[in-house]
Coordinates of C-alpha atoms and ligand atoms in Angstrom, one line a residue:
M1381 CA 105.4 130.5 111.6
S1382 CA 107.2 129.7 108.4
T1383 CA 104.8 129.0 105.6
V1384 CA 107.7 128.2 103.1
A1385 CA 108.3 124.4 102.5
E1386 CA 111.7 124.0 103.7
P1387 CA 113.1 121.4 101.2
I1388 CA 111.8 123.6 98.3
A1389 CA 114.2 126.1 96.8
P1390 CA 112.8 129.6 96.8
G1391 CA 111.3 130.5 93.5
R1392 CA 111.0 126.8 92.5
V1393 CA 107.1 126.9 92.9
V1394 CA 106.9 130.0 90.5
E1395 CA 109.2 128.5 88.0
L1396 CA 107.1 125.2 87.9
T1397 CA 103.8 127.1 87.7
A1398 CA 104.9 129.0 84.6
K1399 CA 105.8 125.8 82.9
E1400 CA 102.8 123.9 83.8
E1401 CA 100.5 126.9 82.9
E1402 CA 102.0 126.8 79.4
R1403 CA 101.5 123.0 79.1
F1404 CA 97.9 123.5 80.3
R1405 CA 97.2 126.2 77.6
S1406 CA 98.8 124.2 74.8
K1407 CA 96.3 121.4 75.3
R1408 CA 93.2 123.4 75.9
R1409 CA 92.8 125.6 72.7
R1410 CA 89.1 124.6 72.3
S1411 CA 88.2 125.6 75.9
D1412 CA 89.8 128.8 75.3
E1413 CA 87.9 129.7 72.0
L1414 CA 84.6 128.6 73.8
W1415 CA 85.4 130.9 76.7
K1416 CA 86.2 133.8 74.5
Q1417 CA 82.9 133.4 72.6
A1418 CA 80.9 132.8 75.9
R1419 CA 82.3 136.1 77.3
Q1420 CA 80.4 138.0 74.5
V1421 CA 77.1 137.1 76.2
I1422 CA 78.0 135.7 79.6
P1423 CA 79.8 137.7 82.3
R1424 CA 83.1 136.2 82.8
G1425 CA 82.1 133.4 80.2
V1426 CA 80.8 131.1 82.9
P1427 CA 77.4 130.4 84.4
S1428 CA 78.6 130.7 88.0
S1429 CA 81.6 132.8 89.0
F1430 CA 83.0 129.9 90.8
Q1431 CA 83.6 128.2 87.4
D1432 CA 86.0 131.0 86.5
A1433 CA 89.1 130.1 88.1
A1434 CA 92.9 130.5 87.0
P1435 CA 94.3 129.8 84.7
Q1436 CA 90.9 129.5 82.7
P1437 CA 87.9 127.3 82.7
V1438 CA 87.9 123.8 81.3
F1439 CA 84.8 123.2 79.3
I1440 CA 83.6 119.7 79.6
D1441 CA 82.1 117.6 76.9
H1442 CA 80.8 114.4 78.7
G1443 CA 81.3 112.2 81.8
K1444 CA 81.0 108.4 82.3
G1445 CA 81.8 106.6 85.7
S1446 CA 84.8 108.1 87.4
R1447 CA 86.0 109.9 84.1
I1448 CA 85.2 113.1 82.3
W1449 CA 86.4 114.4 79.0
D1450 CA 86.9 117.9 78.0
V1451 CA 86.1 119.7 74.6
D1452 CA 89.8 119.3 73.6
G1453 CA 89.5 115.6 74.2
N1454 CA 91.6 115.4 77.4
E1455 CA 90.4 112.6 79.7
Y1456 CA 90.4 113.0 83.4
V1457 CA 89.7 111.1 86.7
D1458 CA 87.1 113.4 88.1
F1459 CA 88.1 114.6 91.6
H1460 CA 86.0 117.8 91.1
N1461 CA 82.7 115.9 90.7
G1462 CA 80.7 118.9 90.2
F1463 CA 81.6 120.5 93.4
G1464 CA 80.8 117.4 95.3
V1465 CA 77.6 116.5 93.7
M1466 CA 78.4 113.4 91.7
V1467 CA 79.3 110.9 94.4
V1468 CA 77.2 108.4 92.3
G1469 CA 79.6 109.0 89.5
H1470 CA 78.8 110.0 85.9
A1471 CA 75.8 108.4 84.1
H1472 CA 75.4 105.7 86.7
P1473 CA 73.3 103.1 84.9
V1474 CA 70.6 102.9 87.6
I1475 CA 70.3 106.6 88.0
V1476 CA 70.0 106.9 84.1
Q1477 CA 67.4 104.3 84.1
A1478 CA 65.4 106.2 86.8
I1479 CA 65.8 109.5 85.0
N1480 CA 64.7 108.0 81.6
E1481 CA 61.7 106.3 83.1
R1482 CA 60.5 109.5 84.8
A1483 CA 61.2 111.7 81.9
A1484 CA 59.1 109.4 79.7
R1485 CA 56.2 109.9 82.2
G1486 CA 56.5 113.6 82.6
T1487 CA 59.1 115.7 84.4
H1488 CA 57.1 118.4 86.2
F1489 CA 53.6 118.9 87.6
A1490 CA 54.0 121.2 90.7
Q1491 CA 51.9 118.6 92.4
P1492 CA 53.1 116.1 95.0
V1493 CA 54.3 112.7 93.9
A1494 CA 54.4 109.4 95.9
D1495 CA 58.2 109.3 96.0
D1496 CA 58.3 112.7 98.0
A1497 CA 57.8 110.8 101.2
V1498 CA 60.1 108.1 100.4
V1499 CA 62.9 110.5 100.0
A1500 CA 61.9 112.3 103.1
T1501 CA 61.7 109.2 105.1
E1502 CA 65.2 108.2 104.0
L1503 CA 66.5 111.5 105.0
A1504 CA 64.7 111.4 108.3
R1505 CA 66.2 108.0 108.9
R1506 CA 69.8 109.1 108.3
F1507 CA 69.8 112.5 109.9
K1508 CA 67.4 111.9 112.8
Q1509 CA 65.2 114.9 111.8
P1510 CA 61.5 114.0 111.6
Q1511 CA 60.3 116.6 109.1
W1512 CA 61.6 117.6 105.7
R1513 CA 61.0 120.0 103.0
F1514 CA 62.6 120.1 99.5
T1515 CA 64.3 123.0 97.9
N1516 CA 66.4 123.3 94.7
S1517 CA 69.9 124.2 96.0
G1518 CA 72.0 124.8 99.1
T1519 CA 71.2 128.4 98.9
E1520 CA 67.5 127.8 99.2
S1521 CA 68.1 125.3 102.0
T1522 CA 70.0 127.7 104.2
L1523 CA 67.7 130.6 103.3
D1524 CA 64.7 128.5 104.5
A1525 CA 66.4 127.3 107.7
V1526 CA 67.3 130.8 108.6
R1527 CA 63.7 131.9 108.0
L1528 CA 62.5 128.9 110.1
A1529 CA 64.8 129.8 113.0
R1530 CA 63.8 133.3 113.0
A1531 CA 60.1 132.6 112.9
F1532 CA 60.4 129.9 115.6
T1533 CA 62.5 132.0 118.0
G1534 CA 60.9 135.4 117.2
R1535 CA 64.5 136.7 116.9
E1536 CA 66.4 138.3 114.0
R1537 CA 70.2 137.9 114.6
L1538 CA 72.2 135.1 113.2
I1539 CA 75.6 134.1 114.2
K1540 CA 78.0 132.4 111.6
M1541 CA 81.6 131.3 111.5
E1542 CA 84.2 133.4 109.7
A1543 CA 84.8 132.0 106.2
T1544 CA 81.8 129.6 105.9
Y1545 CA 80.0 129.8 102.7
H1546 CA 76.3 129.1 103.0
G1547 CA 75.0 130.1 99.5
H1548 CA 74.3 133.3 97.9
H1549 CA 71.3 134.8 99.6
D1550 CA 71.8 138.0 101.3
S1551 CA 71.3 136.9 105.0
L1552 CA 74.5 134.8 104.9
M1553 CA 76.7 136.6 102.3
V1554 CA 78.8 137.9 105.1
S1555 CA 82.5 137.3 106.1
V1556 CA 82.8 134.5 103.5
E1557 CA 86.3 135.5 102.4
P1558 CA 87.0 138.6 104.5
P1559 CA 90.3 140.3 103.7
P1560 CA 92.7 141.0 106.6
E1561 CA 92.4 144.6 106.4
L1562 CA 88.7 144.5 107.2
F1563 CA 88.2 141.4 109.2
G1564 CA 88.8 143.0 112.6
P1565 CA 90.2 141.3 115.8
P1566 CA 90.1 137.5 116.2
D1567 CA 87.9 137.7 119.4
Q1568 CA 85.3 139.8 117.6
P1569 CA 85.5 139.5 113.9
A1570 CA 83.9 142.1 111.8
S1571 CA 80.9 141.4 109.6
V1572 CA 82.1 141.9 106.0
P1573 CA 79.8 141.7 103.0
W1574 CA 81.0 139.4 100.3
S1575 CA 79.4 141.1 97.4
E1576 CA 78.3 144.5 96.6
G1577 CA 74.5 144.7 96.5
V1578 CA 74.1 143.0 100.0
P1579 CA 72.1 145.6 102.3
K1580 CA 74.1 146.8 105.2
A1581 CA 70.9 146.4 107.3
I1582 CA 71.0 142.6 106.5
V1583 CA 74.9 142.4 107.1
D1584 CA 74.4 144.2 110.6
L1585 CA 72.2 141.3 111.6
V1586 CA 74.9 138.8 111.5
S1587 CA 77.7 138.3 114.1
V1588 CA 80.8 136.5 113.1
V1589 CA 82.8 134.2 115.2
P1590 CA 85.9 132.1 114.6
F1591 CA 85.4 128.4 114.0
N1592 CA 86.6 126.1 116.8
D1593 CA 86.2 128.8 119.5
L1594 CA 83.5 128.3 122.1
E1595 CA 84.6 131.3 124.3
V1596 CA 84.2 133.8 121.5
L1597 CA 80.8 132.4 120.7
E1598 CA 79.7 132.6 124.3
R1599 CA 80.8 136.1 124.7
T1600 CA 79.0 137.0 121.4
L1601 CA 75.7 135.4 122.5
Q1602 CA 76.1 137.3 125.8
R1603 CA 76.6 140.6 124.0
H1604 CA 73.1 140.0 122.2
P1605 CA 71.0 138.7 124.8
D1606 CA 67.5 137.4 123.6
Q1607 CA 68.5 138.3 120.0
V1608 CA 70.2 135.5 118.4
A1609 CA 67.8 133.2 116.4
A1610 CA 70.5 130.7 115.2
V1611 CA 74.0 129.7 115.2
I1612 CA 74.7 128.3 111.7
V1613 CA 77.8 126.3 111.1
E1614 CA 79.2 123.9 108.5
P1615 CA 80.3 121.3 111.0
V1616 CA 83.3 120.5 109.0
M1617 CA 84.5 123.7 107.0
M1618 CA 85.0 122.8 103.4
N1619 CA 85.5 126.0 101.8
C1620 CA 88.9 126.7 103.0
G1621 CA 90.4 123.3 102.5
I1622 CA 88.9 121.1 105.1
V1623 CA 88.9 122.3 108.7
L1624 CA 87.8 119.7 111.3
P1625 CA 85.9 120.5 114.4
D1626 CA 87.8 120.1 117.7
D1627 CA 86.6 117.2 119.9
G1628 CA 83.5 118.3 121.6
Y1629 CA 83.2 121.5 119.6
L1630 CA 79.9 120.7 117.8
E1631 CA 78.4 119.5 121.1
G1632 CA 79.6 122.7 122.8
L1633 CA 77.9 124.8 119.9
R1634 CA 74.5 123.1 120.6
T1635 CA 74.7 123.5 124.3
L1636 CA 75.7 127.2 124.1
A1637 CA 73.0 127.9 121.5
H1638 CA 70.3 126.3 123.6
E1639 CA 71.4 128.0 126.8
H1640 CA 70.8 131.2 125.0
G1641 CA 67.6 130.2 123.5
A1642 CA 68.9 130.0 119.9
L1643 CA 68.8 127.0 117.3
L1644 CA 71.7 125.2 116.0
I1645 CA 71.7 124.9 112.1
F1646 CA 74.1 122.5 110.4
D1647 CA 74.8 123.2 106.8
E1648 CA 75.5 119.8 105.6
V1649 CA 75.4 120.9 101.8
K1650 CA 78.9 119.6 101.3
T1651 CA 79.2 117.0 104.2
G1652 CA 75.8 115.5 104.0
V1653 CA 75.9 111.9 102.5
T1654 CA 79.5 112.3 101.6
I1655 CA 81.5 112.0 104.7
D1656 CA 79.1 109.5 106.3
P1657 CA 75.8 108.1 105.2
A1658 CA 74.3 110.8 107.7
G1659 CA 77.0 113.5 107.0
A1660 CA 78.5 115.2 110.1
T1661 CA 75.4 114.4 112.1
G1662 CA 76.3 110.7 111.9
R1663 CA 80.0 111.1 111.8
F1664 CA 80.2 113.3 115.0
G1665 CA 76.9 112.2 116.6
V1666 CA 75.6 115.7 117.2
V1667 CA 72.0 116.2 116.1
P1668 CA 71.3 120.0 115.5
D1669 CA 67.8 121.6 115.4
L1670 CA 67.8 122.1 111.6
V1671 CA 69.8 120.4 108.8
C1672 CA 70.4 121.9 105.3
L1673 CA 71.2 119.4 102.4
A1674 CA 71.7 119.8 98.8
K1675 CA 74.6 118.6 96.2
A1676 CA 75.0 114.9 96.7
I1677 CA 71.4 114.1 97.7
G1678 CA 70.1 114.5 94.3
G1679 CA 71.9 111.9 92.2
G1680 CA 73.3 114.6 89.9
L1681 CA 70.2 116.7 89.5
P1682 CA 69.6 120.3 91.0
C1683 CA 68.3 119.6 94.6
G1684 CA 68.1 120.6 98.2
A1685 CA 66.3 119.8 101.4
V1686 CA 65.8 121.3 104.8
G1687 CA 65.0 119.1 107.7
G1688 CA 64.4 119.8 111.3
R1689 CA 62.6 119.3 114.6
A1690 CA 58.9 118.6 114.5
D1691 CA 58.1 121.8 116.5
V1692 CA 60.3 124.0 114.4
M1693 CA 59.1 122.6 111.1
G1694 CA 55.7 122.9 112.7
T1695 CA 55.7 126.5 111.9
I1696 CA 55.1 125.5 108.3
D1697 CA 52.2 123.3 109.3
A1698 CA 50.8 126.3 111.3
H1699 CA 50.9 128.6 108.2
K1700 CA 53.4 130.8 110.0
V1701 CA 56.4 130.2 107.7
V1702 CA 55.9 130.3 104.0
Q1703 CA 58.2 127.6 102.4
I1704 CA 57.5 127.4 98.7
G1705 CA 59.0 126.9 95.3
T1706 CA 57.8 125.9 91.7
F1707 CA 60.4 123.2 91.5
N1708 CA 60.4 122.0 95.1
G1709 CA 60.1 118.1 94.9
N1710 CA 60.4 118.2 91.2
P1711 CA 59.6 114.6 90.2
L1712 CA 62.8 114.2 88.0
T1713 CA 65.0 115.3 91.0
I1714 CA 62.9 113.2 93.4
A1715 CA 63.4 110.0 91.1
A1716 CA 67.1 110.5 91.0
S1717 CA 67.4 111.3 94.6
K1718 CA 65.4 108.2 95.6
T1719 CA 67.6 105.9 93.5
A1720 CA 70.8 107.6 94.6
L1721 CA 70.0 107.4 98.4
T1722 CA 68.2 104.0 98.5
S1723 CA 70.1 102.0 95.6
V1724 CA 73.5 103.5 95.2
L1725 CA 74.6 105.1 98.3
T1726 CA 74.3 101.9 100.3
P1727 CA 76.5 100.8 103.2
A1728 CA 78.8 99.1 100.5
A1729 CA 79.3 102.5 99.0
Y1730 CA 80.6 104.0 102.1
A1731 CA 82.9 101.0 102.8
H1732 CA 84.3 101.6 99.3
F1733 CA 84.8 105.5 100.1
D1734 CA 86.6 104.4 103.2
A1735 CA 88.9 102.1 101.2
L1736 CA 89.8 104.8 98.6
A1737 CA 90.4 107.4 101.3
E1738 CA 92.7 105.0 103.0
A1739 CA 94.6 104.4 99.8
L1740 CA 94.9 108.0 99.0
E1741 CA 95.8 109.2 102.5
G1742 CA 98.4 106.4 102.9
G1743 CA 100.0 107.2 99.5
L1744 CA 100.1 110.9 100.1
R1745 CA 101.5 110.6 103.6
K1746 CA 104.3 108.4 102.2
V1747 CA 105.2 111.0 99.5
M1748 CA 105.1 113.8 102.1
S1749 CA 107.4 111.8 104.3
D1750 CA 109.8 110.6 101.6
Y1751 CA 110.2 114.2 100.2
Q1752 CA 110.0 115.8 103.7
L1753 CA 107.2 118.1 102.7
P1754 CA 105.5 120.1 105.3
F1755 CA 102.0 119.3 104.1
H1756 CA 99.3 116.9 105.3
P1757 CA 96.2 115.1 103.8
I1758 CA 92.8 115.0 105.3
T1759 CA 90.3 112.4 104.3
L1760 CA 86.7 111.9 105.2
A1761 CA 85.1 109.0 103.2
A1762 CA 84.4 110.5 99.7
R1763 CA 86.0 113.9 100.7
G1764 CA 89.5 115.1 101.1
C1765 CA 92.2 117.5 100.5
V1766 CA 95.8 118.2 100.9
T1767 CA 96.6 121.0 103.4
Y1768 CA 99.8 122.9 102.4
R1769 CA 101.0 123.3 105.9
K1770 CA 102.3 120.9 108.4
E1771 CA 100.1 121.9 111.5
R1772 CA 96.4 121.4 111.6
V1773 CA 94.2 124.3 110.4
R1774 CA 91.6 125.2 113.1
N1775 CA 90.1 128.3 111.7
Y1776 CA 90.2 130.8 108.7
R1777 CA 93.0 132.8 110.0
D1778 CA 95.2 129.7 110.3
Y1779 CA 94.2 129.0 106.7
L1780 CA 95.3 132.4 105.6
T1781 CA 99.0 131.4 106.7
I1782 CA 99.1 128.9 103.9
D1783 CA 100.9 129.8 100.7
K1784 CA 98.3 129.2 97.9
K1785 CA 100.9 129.0 95.3
Y1786 CA 101.3 125.2 96.3
A1787 CA 97.6 124.5 95.9
Y1788 CA 97.6 126.2 92.5
L1789 CA 100.6 124.3 91.3
S1790 CA 99.2 121.1 92.5
W1791 CA 95.9 121.8 90.5
L1792 CA 97.9 122.4 87.5
Y1793 CA 100.0 119.3 87.9
Q1794 CA 96.9 117.1 88.3
C1795 CA 95.0 118.7 85.5
N1796 CA 98.0 118.3 83.2
R1797 CA 98.2 114.6 84.2
G1798 CA 94.6 113.5 84.0
V1799 CA 93.0 114.4 87.3
L1800 CA 90.6 117.2 87.5
M1801 CA 90.3 118.9 90.8
A1802 CA 87.6 121.5 91.7
P1803 CA 89.0 125.0 90.8
G1804 CA 90.3 127.3 93.6
A1805 CA 93.0 126.8 96.1
E1806 CA 90.4 126.4 98.9
E1807 CA 88.7 123.3 97.3
N1808 CA 88.7 119.7 98.1
W1809 CA 88.0 116.6 96.3
T1810 CA 84.9 114.4 96.1
L1811 CA 85.1 110.7 95.0
S1812 CA 82.5 108.5 93.7
V1813 CA 81.2 105.0 94.0
Q1814 CA 82.6 104.5 90.4
H1815 CA 86.1 105.4 91.4
S1816 CA 88.7 102.6 91.6
E1817 CA 91.8 102.3 93.7
D1818 CA 93.8 102.8 90.5
D1819 CA 91.8 106.1 89.8
V1820 CA 92.8 107.5 93.1
L1821 CA 96.4 106.4 92.9
R1822 CA 96.7 108.5 89.8
Y1823 CA 96.4 111.5 92.2
V1824 CA 99.2 110.1 94.4
R1825 CA 101.4 109.5 91.3
N1826 CA 101.0 112.9 90.2
F1827 CA 101.6 114.4 93.5
E1828 CA 104.8 112.3 93.9
E1829 CA 105.9 113.8 90.5
M1830 CA 105.3 117.3 91.7
A1831 CA 107.1 116.6 95.0
K1832 CA 110.1 115.5 93.0
A1833 CA 110.2 118.5 90.9
L1834 CA 109.7 120.8 93.8
T1835 CA 112.5 119.3 95.8
S1836 CA 115.0 118.7 93.0
Ligands
PLP1226 C1 78.5 124.6 102.6 C2 77.6 125.2 101.6 N1 76.5 125.7 101.7 C3 75.7 126.1 100.8 C4 76.1 126.2 99.5 C5 75.2 126.7 98.4 O1 74.7 125.6 97.7 P1 74.3 125.9 96.2 O2 75.5 126.2 95.3 O3 73.6 124.6 95.7 O4 73.2 127.0 96.3 C6 77.4 125.6 99.1 C7 77.9 125.6 97.8 O5 79.0 125.1 97.5 C8 78.2 125.0 100.3 O6 79.4 124.6 100.0

């Protein structure tokens, strides 16, 4: 299949990228200085390697509502939103008030507080899982979910999808971005560690299957009878653009997992409370055995939660599974989380996300059609992305056929014209309750300018 956009002259994307990189650098001198200083004491000059993306990190000074300002004074409509955390928008008045009130009464005791159960009750209502425990990140949520599944089933093997990211603990740092020379055949992908330092013994406990392929999953389950503790899936893959599940796929996963005595874990760290009040569970109507949450549930503070079936979570009651953490249920996080979930992310907020998504998607489709660009947009309430290919992407290997140069050029175009997207070609946008229609149309206008330049 051709991945070259036909109305676009060969070399045009490279030429425009060079121009935009120069414009980017000329307006980000202070970021560059800070980055150089930081590299003296921080590897790659950033607190998390995800933040070091080409052309260089943009250092942020502050944010308010839908906007953020960098240290050079450039203002942006924030489409990054802290990798999908800030669906409440920046410095939302009621969240600020909740944090201030809690801070004035003490921020940490490592003792339970009354609001723990309020947040758990709201998560139970949304995700249809009766029991919850708190963590401090998505990584901790999937780590605990995997441990719960292994303890409950008495099995050790995990099945994950090729190219899903579930956090940075050893058990799931497998085949996150496997290179083609290592990833093996599509009907039996290899298990490829994502980082040095992950023990081979742990990698060998993970079988990898393609997303949207129940046949390969079934054969994999059959190859490992009575060994698989859980199938873990990001129900909409959101770390290689956005990859939607086929109709019936999530239901099929649950049926197959259960037929083979395994649990189904949804990693809703990105989808939870952003694509629907109840994430993919709500949007697609499939309730798994365990759900992992983080990011947007915390009102902007470090957070995480794992919820599940009463019998599975009962392994904690029975003192079989040790689920612990000094900061679990931190009162400051719980205060922000309670306010975000009960006062900000209301039904009206989701109606607002849908209206913004419609405006964005409609605008982008029109530009793509006017300029005959072989791309397509995907929107799911607060989330969305442009896929730089005409046909739908169904799995990682489809995704690899896309020319990443377009995503990078688009990132530069947006950044240079006041819209900050999450860094990385594989990323998508997250909107907030404080974004207006005019904010999102800025993205469309910038996209049209790029379309015009690409096709001229
Ligand atoms: C789907 C998914 N799961 C888990 C994680 C890990 O979350 P955290 O960065 O909070 O540890 C991420 C992070 O981006 C994610 O996208």
